[in-house]
mmCIF file of C-alpha atoms and ligand atoms in Angstrom:
data_model
loop_
_atom_site.group_PDB
_atom_site.id
_atom_site.type_symbol
_atom_site.label_atom_id
_atom_site.label_comp_id
_atom_site.label_asym_id
_atom_site.label_seq_id
_atom_site.Cartn_x
_atom_site.Cartn_y
_atom_site.Cartn_z
ATOM 1 C CA MET A 16 14.356 -10.977 6.752
ATOM 2 C CA THR A 17 12.467 -9.491 3.832
ATOM 3 C CA ILE A 18 8.746 -9.146 4.423
ATOM 4 C CA ILE A 19 6.245 -9.502 1.601
ATOM 5 C CA LEU A 20 3.562 -6.845 1.152
ATOM 6 C CA ALA A 21 0.814 -7.520 -1.370
ATOM 7 C CA HIS A 22 0.345 -4.483 -3.616
ATOM 8 C CA ARG A 23 -3.377 -3.540 -3.655
ATOM 9 C CA GLY A 24 -3.774 -7.051 -2.216
ATOM 10 C CA SER A 25 -2.961 -9.997 -4.451
ATOM 11 C CA SER A 26 -3.733 -7.723 -7.411
ATOM 12 C CA GLY A 27 -1.988 -9.946 -9.955
ATOM 13 C CA THR A 28 -4.600 -12.640 -9.378
ATOM 14 C CA LYS A 29 -7.662 -10.825 -7.937
ATOM 15 C CA PRO A 30 -9.358 -7.470 -8.544
ATOM 16 C CA GLU A 31 -7.110 -4.834 -6.938
ATOM 17 C CA ASN A 32 -7.989 -3.199 -3.621
ATOM 18 C CA THR A 33 -10.901 -5.538 -2.897
ATOM 19 C CA MET A 34 -11.464 -7.812 0.088
ATOM 20 C CA GLU A 35 -10.956 -10.773 -2.269
ATOM 21 C CA ALA A 36 -7.455 -9.490 -3.062
ATOM 22 C CA PHE A 37 -6.609 -8.921 0.612
ATOM 23 C CA ILE A 38 -7.926 -12.314 1.708
ATOM 24 C CA ALA A 39 -5.961 -14.033 -1.090
ATOM 25 C CA ALA A 40 -2.808 -12.183 -0.014
ATOM 26 C CA GLU A 41 -3.186 -13.310 3.571
ATOM 27 C CA GLN A 42 -3.950 -16.879 2.512
ATOM 28 C CA SER A 43 -0.843 -16.975 0.327
ATOM 29 C CA GLY A 44 1.299 -16.281 3.378
ATOM 30 C CA ALA A 45 2.101 -12.608 2.688
ATOM 31 C CA ASP A 46 3.170 -10.628 5.754
ATOM 32 C CA GLY A 47 0.878 -7.775 4.861
ATOM 33 C CA ILE A 48 -1.014 -5.742 2.318
ATOM 34 C CA GLU A 49 -0.664 -2.382 0.641
ATOM 35 C CA LEU A 50 -3.809 -0.394 -0.169
ATOM 36 C CA ASP A 51 -4.759 3.098 -1.360
ATOM 37 C CA VAL A 52 -7.222 5.358 0.451
ATOM 38 C CA GLN A 53 -9.366 8.326 -0.588
ATOM 39 C CA LEU A 54 -12.485 10.063 0.739
ATOM 40 C CA THR A 55 -16.080 9.944 -0.509
ATOM 41 C CA SER A 56 -18.287 13.066 -0.700
ATOM 42 C CA ASP A 57 -19.690 12.156 2.731
ATOM 43 C CA GLY A 58 -16.216 11.836 4.233
ATOM 44 C CA GLU A 59 -15.838 8.032 4.406
ATOM 45 C CA ILE A 60 -12.410 6.433 3.901
ATOM 46 C CA VAL A 61 -12.542 4.097 0.907
ATOM 47 C CA VAL A 62 -9.963 1.790 -0.625
ATOM 48 C CA ILE A 63 -9.369 2.591 -4.286
ATOM 49 C CA HIS A 64 -6.341 3.557 -6.343
ATOM 50 C CA ASP A 65 -7.422 5.984 -9.087
ATOM 51 C CA THR A 66 -9.082 9.327 -8.386
ATOM 52 C CA THR A 67 -11.870 8.177 -10.707
ATOM 53 C CA VAL A 68 -13.827 4.932 -10.629
ATOM 54 C CA ASP A 69 -13.612 4.472 -14.405
ATOM 55 C CA ARG A 70 -10.774 1.963 -14.769
ATOM 56 C CA THR A 71 -11.671 -0.481 -12.016
ATOM 57 C CA THR A 72 -15.465 -0.319 -11.837
ATOM 58 C CA ASN A 73 -18.528 -0.251 -14.091
ATOM 59 C CA GLY A 74 -19.154 3.398 -13.144
ATOM 60 C CA SER A 75 -17.573 6.694 -14.049
ATOM 61 C CA GLY A 76 -16.665 9.894 -12.231
ATOM 62 C CA LEU A 77 -14.485 11.078 -9.396
ATOM 63 C CA VAL A 78 -14.379 9.085 -6.153
ATOM 64 C CA LYS A 79 -14.766 12.329 -4.200
ATOM 65 C CA ASP A 80 -18.161 12.985 -5.860
ATOM 66 C CA PHE A 81 -19.734 9.678 -4.771
ATOM 67 C CA THR A 82 -21.398 9.041 -1.429
ATOM 68 C CA LEU A 83 -20.296 5.807 0.208
ATOM 69 C CA THR A 84 -23.645 4.171 -0.584
ATOM 70 C CA SER A 85 -23.503 5.048 -4.271
ATOM 71 C CA LEU A 86 -19.842 4.037 -4.534
ATOM 72 C CA GLN A 87 -20.511 0.631 -3.020
ATOM 73 C CA LYS A 88 -23.208 -0.059 -5.615
ATOM 74 C CA LEU A 89 -20.507 -0.220 -8.282
ATOM 75 C CA LYS A 90 -18.840 -3.446 -9.351
ATOM 76 C CA ALA A 91 -15.202 -3.174 -8.356
ATOM 77 C CA ASN A 92 -13.897 -5.951 -10.559
ATOM 78 C CA ASP A 93 -14.550 -4.466 -13.970
ATOM 79 C CA HIS A 94 -10.877 -4.675 -14.943
ATOM 80 C CA PHE A 95 -11.016 -8.382 -14.075
ATOM 81 C CA LYS A 96 -14.516 -9.092 -15.390
ATOM 82 C CA HIS A 97 -13.466 -11.890 -17.712
ATOM 83 C CA PHE A 98 -12.239 -13.902 -14.737
ATOM 84 C CA PHE A 99 -14.664 -12.973 -11.995
ATOM 85 C CA LYS A 100 -18.381 -13.330 -12.477
ATOM 86 C CA LYS A 101 -19.117 -12.498 -8.838
ATOM 87 C CA ALA A 102 -19.204 -8.734 -8.259
ATOM 88 C CA SER A 103 -16.686 -7.231 -5.830
ATOM 89 C CA ARG A 104 -17.287 -4.028 -3.913
ATOM 90 C CA ILE A 105 -15.036 -1.090 -3.111
ATOM 91 C CA PRO A 106 -14.224 -1.661 0.570
ATOM 92 C CA THR A 107 -14.032 0.937 3.315
ATOM 93 C CA LEU A 108 -10.935 1.099 5.499
ATOM 94 C CA ILE A 109 -13.165 0.022 8.397
ATOM 95 C CA GLU A 110 -14.005 -3.224 6.573
ATOM 96 C CA VAL A 111 -10.305 -3.944 6.108
ATOM 97 C CA PHE A 112 -9.573 -3.156 9.763
ATOM 98 C CA GLU A 113 -12.403 -5.477 10.867
ATOM 99 C CA TRP A 114 -10.932 -8.294 8.749
ATOM 100 C CA MET A 115 -7.503 -7.638 10.270
ATOM 101 C CA LYS A 116 -8.873 -8.598 13.698
ATOM 102 C CA ASP A 117 -8.635 -12.240 12.627
ATOM 103 C CA ASN A 118 -5.101 -12.201 11.246
ATOM 104 C CA THR A 119 -1.670 -10.705 11.880
ATOM 105 C CA CYS A 120 -1.248 -8.829 8.609
ATOM 106 C CA VAL A 121 0.676 -5.594 8.481
ATOM 107 C CA CYS A 122 -1.152 -2.852 6.585
ATOM 108 C CA ASN A 123 0.614 -0.296 4.414
ATOM 109 C CA ILE A 124 -1.889 2.500 3.882
ATOM 110 C CA GLU A 125 -1.016 4.735 0.965
ATOM 111 C CA LEU A 126 -2.657 8.145 1.390
ATOM 112 C CA LYS A 127 -3.766 8.974 -2.161
ATOM 113 C CA ASN A 128 -3.842 12.701 -1.631
ATOM 114 C CA ASN A 129 -1.119 13.761 -4.039
ATOM 115 C CA ILE A 130 -3.610 14.672 -6.792
ATOM 116 C CA ILE A 131 -6.706 15.608 -4.795
ATOM 117 C CA PRO A 132 -5.756 17.047 -1.384
ATOM 118 C CA TYR A 133 -8.525 15.399 0.651
ATOM 119 C CA GLU A 134 -9.172 17.520 3.721
ATOM 120 C CA ASP A 135 -8.400 15.796 7.015
ATOM 121 C CA LEU A 136 -7.553 12.455 5.414
ATOM 122 C CA GLU A 137 -4.608 12.092 7.824
ATOM 123 C CA LYS A 138 -6.782 12.890 10.859
ATOM 124 C CA LYS A 139 -9.508 10.448 9.811
ATOM 125 C CA VAL A 140 -7.033 7.628 9.165
ATOM 126 C CA ALA A 141 -5.199 8.298 12.445
ATOM 127 C CA THR A 142 -8.467 8.256 14.406
ATOM 128 C CA LEU A 143 -9.350 4.857 12.965
ATOM 129 C CA ILE A 144 -5.886 3.429 13.636
ATOM 130 C CA ARG A 145 -6.158 4.536 17.272
ATOM 131 C CA LYS A 146 -9.676 3.150 17.612
ATOM 132 C CA TYR A 147 -8.436 -0.293 16.568
ATOM 133 C CA SER A 148 -5.069 0.073 18.381
ATOM 134 C CA TYR A 149 -3.314 -0.845 15.146
ATOM 135 C CA GLU A 150 -0.393 1.608 15.526
ATOM 136 C CA LYS A 151 2.187 -1.195 15.424
ATOM 137 C CA ARG A 152 0.637 -2.897 12.395
ATOM 138 C CA MET A 153 0.622 0.173 10.172
ATOM 139 C CA ILE A 154 2.976 1.760 7.678
ATOM 140 C CA ILE A 155 1.685 5.020 6.222
ATOM 141 C CA SER A 156 3.105 5.982 2.845
ATOM 142 C CA SER A 157 2.347 8.687 0.302
ATOM 143 C CA PHE A 158 3.702 10.579 -2.671
ATOM 144 C CA ASN A 159 2.450 13.631 -0.728
ATOM 145 C CA HIS A 160 5.299 14.047 1.736
ATOM 146 C CA SER A 161 3.747 17.026 3.544
ATOM 147 C CA SER A 162 0.876 14.730 4.364
ATOM 148 C CA LEU A 163 3.311 12.233 5.916
ATOM 149 C CA GLN A 164 4.747 14.966 8.079
ATOM 150 C CA LYS A 165 1.238 15.887 9.181
ATOM 151 C CA MET A 166 0.482 12.231 9.931
ATOM 152 C CA LYS A 167 3.591 11.976 12.095
ATOM 153 C CA GLU A 168 2.488 15.047 14.083
ATOM 154 C CA ILE A 169 -0.992 13.634 14.625
ATOM 155 C CA CYS A 170 0.118 10.075 15.346
ATOM 156 C CA PRO A 171 3.855 9.967 16.271
ATOM 157 C CA THR A 172 3.876 6.233 17.021
ATOM 158 C CA VAL A 173 2.869 5.207 13.514
ATOM 159 C CA GLU A 174 5.581 4.381 10.938
ATOM 160 C CA THR A 175 5.716 6.557 7.839
ATOM 161 C CA ALA A 176 7.590 6.204 4.550
ATOM 162 C CA PRO A 177 7.772 8.537 1.530
ATOM 163 C CA LEU A 178 6.956 7.069 -1.880
ATOM 164 C CA TYR A 179 9.052 8.353 -4.771
ATOM 165 C CA ASN A 180 9.982 7.438 -8.313
ATOM 166 C CA GLN A 181 12.979 9.654 -9.137
ATOM 167 C CA LEU A 182 16.560 9.335 -7.919
ATOM 168 C CA LEU A 183 17.034 10.893 -4.506
ATOM 169 C CA TYR A 184 20.348 12.021 -3.021
ATOM 170 C CA LYS A 185 20.964 10.358 0.381
ATOM 171 C CA PRO A 186 17.383 9.112 0.860
ATOM 172 C CA TRP A 187 18.154 8.192 4.496
ATOM 173 C CA GLU A 188 18.752 11.896 5.254
ATOM 174 C CA TYR A 189 15.572 12.892 3.492
ATOM 175 C CA ALA A 190 13.651 10.250 5.454
ATOM 176 C CA SER A 191 14.977 11.644 8.706
ATOM 177 C CA THR A 192 13.756 15.180 7.852
ATOM 178 C CA LEU A 193 10.266 13.660 7.673
ATOM 179 C CA LYS A 194 10.842 11.547 10.808
ATOM 180 C CA ALA A 195 10.079 8.600 8.533
ATOM 181 C CA SER A 196 11.500 5.194 9.396
ATOM 182 C CA GLY A 197 11.402 3.863 5.856
ATOM 183 C CA ILE A 198 11.405 4.714 2.166
ATOM 184 C CA HIS A 199 9.200 3.286 -0.594
ATOM 185 C CA PRO A 200 11.109 3.887 -3.851
ATOM 186 C CA LYS A 201 10.236 2.680 -7.318
ATOM 187 C CA LEU A 202 12.203 -0.521 -7.853
ATOM 188 C CA ARG A 203 14.128 0.558 -10.966
ATOM 189 C CA ILE A 204 15.823 3.542 -9.273
ATOM 190 C CA MET A 205 17.378 1.476 -6.462
ATOM 191 C CA THR A 206 20.892 0.066 -6.851
ATOM 192 C CA ASP A 207 22.181 -2.588 -4.475
ATOM 193 C CA ASP A 208 24.502 -0.024 -2.873
ATOM 194 C CA MET A 209 21.707 2.454 -2.326
ATOM 195 C CA ILE A 210 19.581 -0.231 -0.662
ATOM 196 C CA LYS A 211 22.441 -1.418 1.551
ATOM 197 C CA THR A 212 23.559 2.067 2.619
ATOM 198 C CA THR A 213 20.024 3.206 3.403
ATOM 199 C CA MET A 214 19.478 0.148 5.597
ATOM 200 C CA GLU A 215 22.853 0.690 7.301
ATOM 201 C CA PHE A 216 21.520 4.081 8.379
ATOM 202 C CA GLY A 217 18.614 2.277 10.032
ATOM 203 C CA VAL A 218 16.034 3.250 7.414
ATOM 204 C CA ARG A 219 13.833 0.463 6.042
ATOM 205 C CA VAL A 220 13.650 0.022 2.271
ATOM 206 C CA ARG A 221 10.488 -1.310 0.642
ATOM 207 C CA PRO A 222 10.644 -1.022 -3.159
ATOM 208 C CA TYR A 223 7.570 -1.233 -5.393
ATOM 209 C CA THR A 224 6.418 -2.992 -7.546
ATOM 210 C CA VAL A 225 8.504 -6.163 -7.489
ATOM 211 C CA ASN A 226 6.881 -8.714 -9.764
ATOM 212 C CA LYS A 227 9.717 -10.486 -11.572
ATOM 213 C CA ARG A 228 11.355 -13.501 -9.991
ATOM 214 C CA LYS A 229 14.869 -12.151 -10.665
ATOM 215 C CA ASP A 230 14.086 -8.882 -8.851
ATOM 216 C CA MET A 231 12.512 -10.720 -5.930
ATOM 217 C CA LYS A 232 15.610 -12.921 -5.703
ATOM 218 C CA ARG A 233 17.966 -9.944 -5.744
ATOM 219 C CA LEU A 234 16.066 -8.183 -2.960
ATOM 220 C CA PHE A 235 15.800 -11.341 -0.837
ATOM 221 C CA GLN A 236 19.562 -11.837 -1.226
ATOM 222 C CA LEU A 237 20.164 -8.241 -0.103
ATOM 223 C CA ASN A 238 17.904 -8.876 2.873
ATOM 224 C CA CYS A 239 15.945 -5.785 1.810
ATOM 225 C CA SER A 240 13.366 -4.791 4.465
ATOM 226 C CA ALA A 241 10.331 -5.599 2.309
ATOM 227 C CA ILE A 242 9.056 -5.994 -1.223
ATOM 228 C CA ILE A 243 5.733 -4.686 -2.478
ATOM 229 C CA THR A 244 4.380 -7.096 -5.085
ATOM 230 C CA ASP A 245 1.250 -7.909 -7.093
ATOM 231 C CA TYR A 246 2.127 -11.613 -6.739
ATOM 232 C CA PRO A 247 2.514 -12.446 -3.049
ATOM 233 C CA GLU A 248 2.083 -16.167 -3.594
ATOM 234 C CA LYS A 249 4.965 -16.297 -6.070
ATOM 235 C CA ALA A 250 7.134 -14.234 -3.685
ATOM 236 C CA VAL A 251 6.320 -16.443 -0.686
ATOM 237 C CA ARG A 252 7.193 -19.608 -2.638
ATOM 238 C CA LEU A 253 10.476 -18.179 -3.866
ATOM 239 C CA LYS A 254 11.426 -16.956 -0.400
ATOM 240 C CA GLU A 255 10.723 -20.427 1.024
ATOM 241 C CA ARG A 256 12.924 -22.047 -1.629
ATOM 242 C CA MET A 257 15.797 -19.651 -0.903
ATOM 243 C CA LYS A 258 15.905 -20.451 2.814
HETATM 244 O O1 G3P B 307 2.830 1.825 -2.422
HETATM 245 C C1 G3P B 307 3.448 1.389 -3.579
HETATM 246 C C2 G3P B 307 2.645 1.714 -4.800
HETATM 247 O O2 G3P B 307 1.317 1.402 -4.521
HETATM 248 C C3 G3P B 307 2.747 3.148 -5.219
HETATM 249 O O3 G3P B 307 2.198 3.381 -6.434
HETATM 250 O O4 G3P B 307 0.438 4.006 -8.027
HETATM 251 O O5 G3P B 307 0.615 1.654 -7.263
HETATM 252 O O6 G3P B 307 -0.206 3.392 -5.716
HETATM 253 P P1 G3P B 307 0.691 3.082 -6.866
HETATM 254 MG MG1 MG B 308 -0.451 2.317 -3.810
#
């Protein structure tokens, strides 16, 4: 069965990486959420995609230069301001984990440390996962594959998966060098054969970002491990219809 992971929450309909987007994803029947994490200047884990706050908030500057308090004063729905009058806030990973106590969502944490190498991001995330005993509900992904290896050393029970956007030769072999149980490739580089063979080797395949109905249908038909989509509600409805 293909599981549905909401990319930055239900980011096609709500401001990305906000509690509103995660709640909407869960309410639409998605199996889980994907989110991006970085560190503030005072070492707090925050959920935001870009290294700067410029695109998604009413502020400007690098995430790493804000304290948590100053970051949370920003409006996190600036890219959606025509639709949402109510201000959203950049959440911390703790806030997301607290919300997860009341649901069964899986959480795919993308470590956004491929541009800025945040010190100890892996350790901080692992500590929080252990504190909440969420090991079995987590998938850790990153474009920084060394960071995934580090994560696996710190927290061997947590699932990891490399993100990549260029063709890879025998991705199942590459995954095994990282002790990763899955791969998160860009959708357009994955042929049906590549998906099938990778899964036959016991490696889960979760392509991103799957927004078109025809792509969703193809992946559901292949019984692909998961899809990562901005439109979880649309994916859930289509999956129901295809049963
Ligand atoms: O995890 C899938 C996807 O989020 C990777 O790319 O840039 O949207 O974080 P990006
Ligand atoms: Mg991401």
